[in-house]
Short mmCIF file of C-alpha atoms and ligand atoms in Angstrom, two decimals:
data_model
loop_
_atom_site.label_atom_id
_atom_site.label_comp_id
_atom_site.label_asym_id
_atom_site.label_seq_id
_atom_site.Cartn_x
_atom_site.Cartn_y
_atom_site.Cartn_z
CA MET K 234 24.37 34.77 -10.63
CA ASP K 235 25.81 31.09 -10.15
CA LYS K 236 27.23 28.32 -12.15
CA PHE K 237 28.43 24.84 -12.18
CA VAL K 238 31.54 23.69 -11.92
CA ILE K 239 32.37 19.52 -11.96
CA ARG K 240 35.13 17.51 -13.01
CA GLY K 241 33.98 15.04 -14.71
CA GLY K 242 34.94 10.98 -14.53
CA LYS K 243 34.24 9.66 -10.16
CA ARG K 244 32.06 7.11 -10.01
CA LEU K 245 28.88 7.83 -8.12
CA CYS K 246 28.36 5.20 -5.12
CA GLY K 247 26.51 5.06 -1.82
CA GLU K 248 22.79 6.49 -1.24
CA VAL K 249 20.24 9.21 -1.74
CA GLU K 250 17.35 10.67 -0.29
CA ILE K 251 15.20 11.28 -3.16
CA SER K 252 12.30 14.87 -1.52
CA GLY K 253 8.87 14.99 -2.53
CA ALA K 254 7.70 15.12 -5.87
CA LYS K 255 7.29 18.52 -7.95
CA ASN K 256 4.51 18.81 -9.98
CA ALA K 257 2.49 16.75 -7.41
CA ALA K 258 3.29 19.85 -5.03
CA LEU K 259 2.51 22.72 -7.27
CA ALA K 260 -1.44 20.60 -7.63
CA ILE K 261 -1.23 20.69 -3.63
CA LEU K 262 -0.02 23.82 -2.81
CA ALA K 263 -2.91 25.50 -4.75
CA ALA K 264 -5.47 22.15 -3.85
CA ALA K 265 -4.94 24.06 -0.49
CA VAL K 266 -6.85 26.75 -1.39
CA LEU K 267 -10.17 24.94 -1.47
CA ALA K 268 -10.77 24.44 1.81
CA ASP K 269 -11.77 27.22 4.36
CA ASP K 270 -9.24 25.95 6.62
CA VAL K 271 -5.84 25.30 7.50
CA SER K 272 -3.28 22.21 5.72
CA ARG K 273 0.23 20.37 6.98
CA ILE K 274 1.76 19.70 3.83
CA GLU K 275 5.10 17.55 5.03
CA ASN K 276 7.33 16.27 2.03
CA VAL K 277 7.33 19.46 0.12
CA PRO K 278 10.34 20.19 -2.28
CA ASN K 279 12.59 23.11 -1.34
CA ILE K 280 13.40 24.04 -4.60
CA ARG K 281 12.80 27.40 -6.70
CA ASP K 282 8.61 26.84 -7.83
CA VAL K 283 7.39 25.71 -5.18
CA ARG K 284 8.05 28.75 -3.08
CA ILE K 285 7.42 30.75 -5.92
CA MET K 286 4.09 28.92 -5.93
CA VAL K 287 3.89 29.95 -2.49
CA GLN K 288 4.14 33.96 -3.01
CA ILE K 289 1.29 33.65 -5.11
CA ILE K 290 -0.64 31.53 -2.30
CA LYS K 291 0.40 34.48 -0.06
CA GLU K 292 -0.85 37.34 -2.67
CA ILE K 293 -4.23 36.30 -2.95
CA GLY K 294 -4.15 36.59 0.95
CA ALA K 295 -3.44 32.36 2.39
CA THR K 296 -1.26 33.18 5.25
CA VAL K 297 2.08 30.49 4.54
CA ARG K 298 3.94 29.13 7.53
CA TYR K 299 6.98 26.57 7.02
CA ILE K 300 6.97 24.27 10.14
CA ASN K 301 10.69 23.15 8.91
CA LYS K 302 12.59 23.09 5.47
CA ASN K 303 10.15 20.36 3.57
CA THR K 304 6.84 20.95 5.77
CA ILE K 305 4.37 23.72 5.09
CA GLU K 306 0.87 24.88 7.11
CA ILE K 307 -1.81 27.20 4.73
CA ASP K 308 -4.15 28.90 5.93
CA ALA K 309 -7.05 29.30 3.30
CA ARG K 310 -9.37 31.20 5.42
CA THR K 311 -8.49 34.29 4.50
CA VAL K 312 -7.75 33.64 0.69
CA GLN K 313 -9.89 36.50 -0.66
CA PHE K 314 -8.15 38.09 -4.35
CA THR K 315 -8.85 36.60 -7.69
CA THR K 316 -6.67 38.17 -9.42
CA ILE K 317 -2.95 37.34 -9.46
CA PRO K 318 0.44 39.53 -10.11
CA ASP K 319 1.95 39.26 -13.36
CA ALA K 320 5.43 38.73 -12.89
CA LEU K 321 4.61 35.54 -10.87
CA THR K 322 3.02 33.65 -13.37
CA LYS K 323 5.37 35.10 -15.95
CA ARG K 324 7.67 32.91 -13.66
CA LEU K 325 5.50 29.41 -13.41
CA ARG K 326 3.92 28.14 -16.07
CA ALA K 327 1.88 25.83 -12.61
CA SER K 328 0.08 29.57 -11.56
CA TYR K 329 -2.68 28.72 -13.92
CA TYR K 330 -3.82 26.04 -11.05
CA LEU K 331 -5.02 28.59 -9.61
CA ILE K 332 -7.67 29.23 -12.20
CA GLY K 333 -9.19 25.57 -11.35
CA ALA K 334 -8.77 26.50 -7.21
CA MET K 335 -10.09 29.86 -7.22
CA LEU K 336 -13.37 28.86 -9.51
CA GLY K 337 -13.44 26.15 -6.46
CA ARG K 338 -13.37 28.79 -3.85
CA LEU K 339 -14.07 32.13 -5.12
CA GLY K 340 -16.24 31.71 -8.60
CA LYS K 341 -13.85 34.41 -10.09
CA ALA K 342 -9.93 34.53 -11.33
CA ARG K 343 -8.06 36.74 -13.41
CA VAL K 344 -4.61 35.12 -14.08
CA ALA K 345 -1.90 36.15 -16.66
CA MET K 346 -0.41 33.87 -19.29
CA PRO K 347 1.50 31.79 -17.64
CA GLY K 348 5.55 31.40 -18.58
CA GLY K 349 7.51 28.14 -18.33
CA CYS K 350 9.80 26.34 -20.26
CA ASN K 351 9.90 26.76 -23.84
CA PHE K 352 9.32 23.23 -25.30
CA GLY K 353 7.61 24.88 -28.56
CA THR K 354 3.65 26.24 -28.42
CA ARG K 355 1.89 25.08 -25.48
CA PRO K 356 -2.42 25.72 -26.00
CA ILE K 357 -4.17 25.66 -22.68
CA ASP K 358 -7.31 25.48 -25.29
CA GLN K 359 -8.00 21.96 -23.69
CA HIS K 360 -8.70 24.14 -19.53
CA ILE K 361 -10.40 26.69 -21.33
CA LYS K 362 -12.90 23.28 -22.47
CA GLY K 363 -12.67 21.51 -19.67
CA PHE K 364 -14.17 24.74 -17.34
CA GLU K 365 -16.19 25.45 -20.17
CA ALA K 366 -18.23 22.62 -19.99
CA LEU K 367 -18.21 22.94 -15.58
CA GLY K 368 -20.32 26.28 -17.03
CA VAL K 369 -17.69 28.57 -16.31
CA ARG K 370 -16.85 32.18 -18.79
CA ILE K 371 -13.49 32.34 -19.95
CA VAL K 372 -12.52 35.44 -21.29
CA THR K 373 -8.78 35.49 -22.86
CA ASP K 374 -6.44 36.98 -24.76
CA SER K 375 -2.80 36.87 -25.35
CA ALA K 376 -2.24 38.97 -22.25
CA VAL K 377 -5.07 37.06 -19.46
CA ILE K 378 -6.99 34.61 -18.68
CA ASP K 379 -10.70 35.74 -17.05
CA ALA K 380 -12.86 33.46 -15.44
CA LYS K 381 -16.10 33.45 -13.67
CA ALA K 382 -18.56 30.98 -12.43
CA GLY K 383 -21.91 31.54 -11.03
CA GLN K 384 -22.58 27.78 -9.69
CA MET K 385 -20.29 24.97 -11.82
CA ILE K 386 -22.63 22.15 -12.65
CA GLY K 387 -21.05 19.16 -13.24
CA SER K 388 -20.38 17.93 -16.50
CA GLU K 389 -18.77 15.52 -18.97
CA VAL K 390 -15.46 16.67 -20.28
CA TYR K 391 -13.20 14.84 -22.94
CA PHE K 392 -9.98 15.92 -23.32
CA ASP K 393 -8.60 16.01 -27.40
CA VAL K 394 -4.37 15.44 -25.78
CA VAL K 395 -3.84 13.39 -22.88
CA THR K 396 -3.01 16.85 -20.61
CA VAL K 397 -1.60 16.98 -17.13
CA GLY K 398 -2.37 20.59 -16.58
CA ALA K 399 -5.93 20.49 -18.08
CA THR K 400 -6.54 17.71 -16.19
CA VAL K 401 -5.45 19.03 -12.72
CA ASN K 402 -7.52 22.58 -13.28
CA VAL K 403 -10.73 20.31 -13.56
CA MET K 404 -10.39 17.94 -10.88
CA LEU K 405 -9.58 21.68 -8.96
CA ALA K 406 -13.12 23.34 -9.83
CA ALA K 407 -15.49 20.10 -10.24
CA VAL K 408 -14.84 19.37 -6.52
CA LYS K 409 -16.31 21.97 -6.14
CA ALA K 410 -18.88 21.83 -8.75
CA ARG K 411 -22.79 20.69 -8.89
CA GLY K 412 -22.88 17.11 -9.95
CA GLN K 413 -20.51 14.95 -11.32
CA THR K 414 -18.02 15.12 -13.95
CA ILE K 415 -16.24 12.65 -15.44
CA ILE K 416 -12.99 13.54 -17.23
CA GLU K 417 -11.94 10.95 -20.21
CA ASN K 418 -8.98 10.09 -21.17
CA ALA K 419 -7.83 12.23 -18.44
CA ALA K 420 -4.37 12.42 -17.75
CA LYS K 421 -2.65 9.34 -15.12
CA GLU K 422 0.38 10.81 -14.04
CA PRO K 423 1.21 9.67 -10.49
CA HIS K 424 1.04 13.59 -9.49
CA ILE K 425 -2.77 13.34 -10.43
CA VAL K 426 -3.22 10.34 -8.54
CA ASP K 427 -1.62 12.28 -5.12
CA LEU K 428 -3.71 15.63 -6.23
CA ALA K 429 -6.69 13.14 -5.91
CA ASN K 430 -5.67 11.59 -2.58
CA PHE K 431 -4.76 15.15 -0.99
CA LEU K 432 -8.45 16.36 -2.48
CA ASN K 433 -10.56 13.16 -0.99
CA PHE K 434 -8.73 14.18 2.12
CA MET K 435 -10.02 17.39 2.84
CA GLY K 436 -12.94 15.48 1.55
CA ALA K 437 -13.80 15.13 -2.42
CA ASP K 438 -15.03 12.53 -3.93
CA ILE K 439 -12.96 11.55 -6.73
CA ARG K 440 -12.61 8.37 -8.81
CA GLY K 441 -10.96 6.79 -11.25
CA ALA K 442 -7.56 9.07 -10.40
CA GLY K 443 -4.96 6.89 -12.42
CA THR K 444 -6.92 5.23 -15.38
CA ASP K 445 -8.47 7.47 -18.49
CA ILE K 446 -11.78 8.35 -16.27
CA ILE K 447 -11.69 10.25 -13.60
CA LYS K 448 -14.96 10.24 -11.94
CA ILE K 449 -15.93 13.63 -10.15
CA ARG K 450 -18.91 14.53 -7.34
CA GLY K 451 -18.81 17.98 -6.24
CA VAL K 452 -19.15 18.58 -2.67
CA ASP K 453 -20.04 21.53 -0.49
CA LYS K 454 -17.38 22.44 1.28
CA LEU K 455 -13.75 20.82 1.66
CA VAL K 456 -12.28 20.84 4.35
CA GLY K 457 -8.49 21.09 5.56
CA CYS K 458 -6.18 17.86 6.37
CA THR K 459 -2.83 16.56 7.10
CA TYR K 460 -0.73 15.09 4.09
CA SER K 461 2.64 13.83 2.61
CA ILE K 462 3.73 14.74 -0.44
CA ILE K 463 4.42 11.19 -3.23
CA PRO K 464 8.15 11.23 -3.78
CA ASP K 465 9.23 12.66 -6.75
CA GLN K 466 9.74 10.65 -10.22
CA ILE K 467 12.28 12.69 -12.02
CA GLU K 468 14.26 13.15 -9.37
CA ALA K 469 14.67 9.12 -9.00
CA GLY K 470 14.89 8.54 -12.60
CA THR K 471 17.93 11.84 -12.80
CA PHE K 472 19.45 10.35 -9.93
CA MET K 473 19.10 6.61 -11.86
CA VAL K 474 20.51 7.53 -14.61
CA ALA K 475 23.58 9.24 -13.09
CA ALA K 476 24.58 6.52 -10.72
CA ALA K 477 24.44 4.38 -14.24
CA ALA K 478 25.82 7.27 -16.17
CA THR K 479 29.32 6.73 -14.40
CA GLY K 480 29.35 3.32 -13.79
CA GLY K 481 28.23 3.79 -9.76
CA ASP K 482 26.58 2.13 -7.45
CA VAL K 483 23.63 4.08 -5.80
CA LEU K 484 20.67 3.51 -3.62
CA ILE K 485 18.00 5.39 -4.23
CA LYS K 486 15.79 6.05 -1.08
CA ASN K 487 11.50 7.16 -0.66
CA VAL K 488 11.35 5.98 -4.18
CA THR K 489 7.79 4.24 -5.70
CA PRO K 490 9.87 1.63 -7.77
CA LYS K 491 6.82 2.01 -9.27
CA HIS K 492 6.39 5.01 -10.56
CA LEU K 493 10.29 4.37 -12.19
CA ASP K 494 9.35 1.08 -14.33
CA SER K 495 9.64 2.99 -17.78
CA ILE K 496 12.96 4.39 -16.59
CA SER K 497 14.12 1.05 -14.92
CA ALA K 498 13.34 -1.16 -17.74
CA LYS K 499 15.05 0.66 -20.07
CA LEU K 500 17.54 1.14 -18.42
CA ILE K 501 17.75 -2.50 -17.78
CA GLU K 502 17.95 -2.41 -21.96
CA CYS K 503 21.12 0.18 -21.07
CA GLY K 504 23.30 -2.77 -19.24
CA VAL K 505 21.71 -1.07 -16.14
CA THR K 506 22.06 -3.89 -13.18
CA ILE K 507 18.83 -2.73 -11.41
CA GLU K 508 17.02 -3.87 -8.10
CA GLU K 509 13.96 -3.16 -6.44
CA HIS K 510 13.52 -2.89 -2.53
CA ASP K 511 10.03 -1.89 -1.04
CA ASP K 512 10.95 2.56 -0.89
CA CYS K 513 14.06 2.21 -3.10
CA VAL K 514 15.83 1.24 -5.99
CA ARG K 515 19.80 0.22 -5.94
CA VAL K 516 21.59 1.29 -9.94
CA ILE K 517 24.57 -0.67 -10.68
CA GLY K 518 26.31 0.26 -13.66
CA ARG K 519 28.54 -0.83 -16.25
CA GLY K 520 30.80 0.44 -18.55
CA ARG K 521 29.36 1.90 -22.31
CA PRO K 522 25.46 1.59 -22.30
CA MET K 523 23.81 -0.66 -24.56
CA LYS K 524 21.98 1.42 -27.53
CA CYS K 525 18.52 1.68 -26.90
CA ASN K 526 15.43 3.39 -28.66
CA ILE K 527 13.03 5.45 -26.59
CA LYS K 528 9.40 7.18 -27.23
CA THR K 529 8.24 9.32 -25.30
CA MET K 530 4.58 8.62 -23.91
CA PRO K 531 2.28 10.07 -21.17
CA HIS K 532 2.38 7.88 -17.92
CA PRO K 533 3.09 4.81 -17.67
CA GLY K 534 4.62 5.34 -20.71
CA PHE K 535 8.70 6.85 -20.68
CA PRO K 536 8.29 10.54 -20.01
CA THR K 537 9.31 13.22 -21.13
CA ASP K 538 10.78 14.65 -18.29
CA MET K 539 13.21 12.31 -18.53
CA GLN K 540 14.24 12.59 -22.16
CA PRO K 541 16.89 15.08 -21.62
CA GLN K 542 18.74 13.41 -19.14
CA MET K 543 18.56 9.21 -21.01
CA ALA K 544 19.58 10.98 -24.30
CA THR K 545 22.79 12.21 -22.59
CA TYR K 546 23.69 8.42 -21.00
CA LEU K 547 23.03 7.39 -24.93
CA THR K 548 26.00 10.06 -26.27
CA ILE K 549 28.78 7.61 -24.78
CA ALA K 550 26.74 3.84 -25.62
CA GLU K 551 27.66 2.03 -27.73
CA GLY K 552 25.88 2.06 -30.92
CA THR K 553 23.44 4.01 -32.40
CA SER K 554 20.21 5.18 -30.65
CA ILE K 555 17.08 6.77 -31.76
CA ILE K 556 14.68 8.58 -29.34
CA SER K 557 11.13 10.06 -30.33
CA GLU K 558 9.95 12.45 -28.31
CA SER K 559 5.75 12.96 -28.71
CA VAL K 560 4.27 15.35 -26.47
CA TRP K 561 6.18 18.23 -27.25
CA ASP K 562 7.14 19.94 -30.06
CA ASN K 563 10.20 21.14 -29.18
CA ARG K 564 12.34 19.38 -26.84
CA PHE K 565 15.98 19.09 -28.24
CA THR K 566 17.27 22.46 -27.59
CA TYR K 567 19.93 20.89 -25.48
CA VAL K 568 21.10 18.79 -28.09
CA ASP K 569 23.61 21.75 -29.26
CA GLN K 570 25.00 22.05 -25.51
CA LEU K 571 25.94 18.08 -26.18
CA MET K 572 27.35 18.92 -29.43
CA ARG K 573 30.20 20.65 -27.50
CA LEU K 574 31.22 18.14 -25.28
CA GLY K 575 31.65 16.30 -28.64
CA ALA K 576 28.38 14.02 -28.78
CA SER K 577 27.81 13.29 -32.23
CA VAL K 578 23.85 13.47 -32.04
CA GLN K 579 21.30 14.42 -35.49
CA VAL K 580 17.89 16.10 -34.88
CA GLU K 581 15.36 15.17 -37.54
CA GLY K 582 12.29 16.73 -36.41
CA LYS K 583 11.05 15.34 -33.55
CA ALA K 584 13.80 12.80 -33.56
CA ALA K 585 17.29 12.53 -32.72
CA ILE K 586 19.46 10.24 -33.47
CA ILE K 587 22.99 9.75 -31.46
CA THR K 588 26.13 7.67 -32.84
CA GLY K 589 27.47 6.40 -29.47
CA ILE K 590 31.18 7.48 -28.92
CA PRO K 591 33.14 6.07 -26.58
CA GLU K 592 33.66 9.84 -23.76
CA LEU K 593 32.17 13.03 -23.49
CA LYS K 594 34.83 15.77 -22.93
CA GLY K 595 34.42 18.95 -20.81
CA ALA K 596 32.96 21.79 -21.79
CA PRO K 597 31.26 25.54 -21.31
CA VAL K 598 27.54 24.77 -21.75
CA ARG K 599 23.95 26.42 -21.26
CA ALA K 600 21.08 24.90 -18.90
CA ASP K 601 18.57 26.52 -21.57
CA ASP K 602 15.57 24.54 -18.76
CA LEU K 603 15.15 22.42 -15.87
CA ARG K 604 15.59 19.33 -16.98
CA ALA K 605 17.87 20.02 -20.46
CA GLY K 606 20.07 21.21 -16.90
CA ALA K 607 20.07 18.18 -15.66
CA ALA K 608 20.88 16.70 -18.63
CA MET K 609 24.03 18.68 -18.41
CA VAL K 610 24.47 17.81 -14.57
CA ILE K 611 25.18 13.98 -15.73
CA ALA K 612 26.54 15.28 -18.89
CA GLY K 613 29.67 16.74 -16.81
CA LEU K 614 29.88 14.12 -14.63
CA ILE K 615 31.03 11.75 -17.34
CA ALA K 616 32.47 14.22 -19.80
CA ARG K 617 36.62 13.69 -19.05
CA GLY K 618 37.86 17.52 -17.53
CA GLU K 619 35.94 20.05 -16.39
CA THR K 620 32.33 21.26 -16.96
CA GLU K 621 30.74 24.24 -16.47
CA ILE K 622 27.25 25.26 -16.69
CA GLU K 623 25.98 28.77 -16.56
CA ASP K 624 21.43 29.18 -16.52
CA ILE K 625 21.44 27.40 -13.36
CA HIS K 626 18.48 29.02 -11.99
CA HIS K 627 16.71 26.30 -14.44
CA ILE K 628 18.03 23.59 -12.34
CA ASP K 629 17.00 25.24 -9.44
CA ARG K 630 13.77 25.52 -9.97
CA GLY K 631 13.23 21.57 -9.59
CA TYR K 632 15.89 19.54 -7.85
CA GLU K 633 16.36 20.40 -3.61
CA ASP K 634 19.58 19.55 -2.51
CA LEU K 635 21.30 18.45 -5.96
CA VAL K 636 25.15 19.86 -5.60
CA GLU K 637 25.19 18.28 -1.71
CA LYS K 638 23.68 15.23 -2.80
CA LEU K 639 25.58 14.86 -5.86
CA THR K 640 28.47 15.51 -3.32
CA ALA K 641 27.64 13.34 -0.88
CA LEU K 642 27.81 10.80 -3.95
CA GLY K 643 31.85 11.28 -4.80
CA ALA K 644 31.40 13.71 -7.70
CA SER K 645 33.15 16.66 -7.96
CA ILE K 646 30.54 19.15 -8.14
CA GLU K 647 30.34 23.29 -6.67
CA ARG K 648 28.33 25.67 -7.37
CA VAL K 649 30.23 29.29 -7.80
CA SER K 650 28.78 33.00 -8.03
CA ILE K 651 29.76 34.35 -11.07
CA PRO K 652 30.65 38.07 -10.91
CA ASP K 653 28.76 40.27 -12.81
CA PRO K 654 31.19 41.73 -16.13
CA VAL K 655 33.35 44.56 -15.17
CA ILE K 656 31.65 47.44 -17.88
CA ASP K 657 32.93 50.81 -18.39
CA PRO K 658 31.33 53.87 -16.93
CA ILE K 659 29.53 55.93 -19.25
CA PRO K 660 32.18 58.65 -19.86
CA ALA K 661 31.79 62.02 -18.67
CA VAL K 662 30.53 64.68 -21.18
CA THR K 663 33.02 67.25 -22.45
CA ALA K 664 32.02 70.54 -23.44
CA ASN K 665 33.27 71.15 -26.44
CA VAL K 666 35.50 74.48 -26.23
CA GLY K 667 37.29 74.23 -29.23
N1 EPU A 134 -2.05 20.34 -24.89
C1 EPU A 134 -2.27 21.05 -25.83
N2 EPU A 134 -3.57 21.54 -25.30
C2 EPU A 134 -3.44 21.82 -23.79
C3 EPU A 134 -2.64 21.92 -22.76
C4 EPU A 134 -2.16 20.94 -23.54
O1 EPU A 134 -2.30 20.15 -26.87
O2 EPU A 134 -4.75 22.84 -23.57
C5 EPU A 134 -0.87 19.90 -25.54
C6 EPU A 134 1.05 19.64 -25.85
O3 EPU A 134 1.03 21.65 -26.42
C7 EPU A 134 1.55 19.08 -24.96
C8 EPU A 134 0.72 18.14 -24.08
O4 EPU A 134 -0.45 18.32 -24.22
O5 EPU A 134 2.21 18.97 -25.51
C9 EPU A 134 1.11 17.36 -22.78
O6 EPU A 134 0.85 18.54 -22.04
P1 EPU A 134 0.53 19.17 -20.39
O7 EPU A 134 -0.96 20.05 -20.51
O8 EPU A 134 0.59 17.66 -20.34
O9 EPU A 134 1.75 19.80 -19.79
P2 EPU A 134 2.44 20.24 -18.62
O10 EPU A 134 0.87 20.21 -17.21
O11 EPU A 134 2.06 21.82 -19.08
C10 EPU A 134 3.68 19.14 -16.70
C11 EPU A 134 4.46 19.33 -16.33
C12 EPU A 134 6.03 18.77 -17.48
C13 EPU A 134 5.38 17.92 -18.05
C14 EPU A 134 4.25 17.27 -18.86
C15 EPU A 134 4.05 16.12 -19.60
C16 EPU A 134 4.04 20.59 -14.13
C17 EPU A 134 3.90 21.28 -13.45
N3 EPU A 134 4.37 20.57 -15.82
O12 EPU A 134 3.05 20.09 -18.10
O13 EPU A 134 7.02 19.31 -16.67
O14 EPU A 134 6.74 17.86 -19.09
O15 EPU A 134 3.40 17.35 -17.70
O16 EPU A 134 4.44 15.01 -18.97
O17 EPU A 134 3.42 19.29 -13.94
C18 EPU A 134 9.18 19.50 -16.29
O18 EPU A 134 8.94 18.68 -14.54
O19 EPU A 134 9.97 19.23 -15.85
C19 EPU A 134 8.11 19.83 -16.96
C20 EPU A 134 8.04 20.25 -18.06
#
């Protein structure tokens, strides 16, 4: 087990290159299984979630070759198995994208209920509703999802909530259904558009991705292609907040500034200077931020995956800020950790009221999940003294070379192995001779 040790108080300055988008990569790697062919995917982030997805794709028979650390070639001609081992699905929520992909490729899939970050209940009713609309027979129990289709038939699917996962899953299946599928109230996240672009490169016929109505005309065959994944909006946002929070000056490269609009808008409200260029943004921090209220929303609203990082920044704001979480039921568990650093935050239902204080003080904390972990890193960077973060395997799920990138910007952060605690051996049993 490893932990991060951060000595706070250093301004971040310089340039950082953003990796490919995790949530696009997970959908696109699953989509590659749809072709009876070879695909080369570039700008794939080298992170734990991607390595698990690669392992899953191998388990169903694909041959996967790393050309370099960010380019993967997937030969899906040998895909033949339709069951994914539980041990892998439990480690990755996006493993359920293989349901849509395997339905499209082989007509059936058996996948254990997926794991992932714990933000309260994470239902899959909209995925099931979408598959059933295409004529798929689904049997679920608390442990397994079993999906079987003959010829899937295109249909109209209206989602009751805006859901990224179900939009991805239904797109993956519908590209091989007969006729037209119309998804209404679809998610509009940049990674939905990226997935649609990849599938269209493979020969699919998808229109409207990025709006709330996606139209998919099914095709008989998809072919392999070469495709480069978009930059990670949330990694970029995390570095933007880290730069702002340390009063730094950082050029964040390989980004799509349009995808960062909602994050930039809030940072500007806090008094941060943002310069937008074609494929980079420069973030220039100031002293304590001005207070700011945030409500998380599906894209193009403020992303829930930036909520813990922004809340952390606002702990040192001048004034009181209110953050409302409208996507997940329970995404404030990290607040207990922030309070160990001295933050003043009160959680009331799905809102956090943050009373800004002049500074945080370093302390031992834990990464409760991926973005909560990113928030702890930002907290450590701004806190006075030393912050130790345990359970950083959550952070490794989604941030490539985080220590290296932050160190290059002047942060003091190291990854340290925690030795297993020494436990006395079980004493030998001595015969009772009394
Ligand atoms: N929902 C339902 N029924 C469903 C599916 C979702 O009610 O069948 C609800 C959820 O409970 C939630 C809302 O819809 O309240 C949105 O869930 P969504 O399906 O959009 O989330 P997801 O696909 O499970 C993805 C990202 C998350 C990100 C959310 C929201 C991936 C692999 N994960 O999750 O990313 O928080 O969208 O934007 O794309 C992260 O990267 O740290 C992360 C957690």
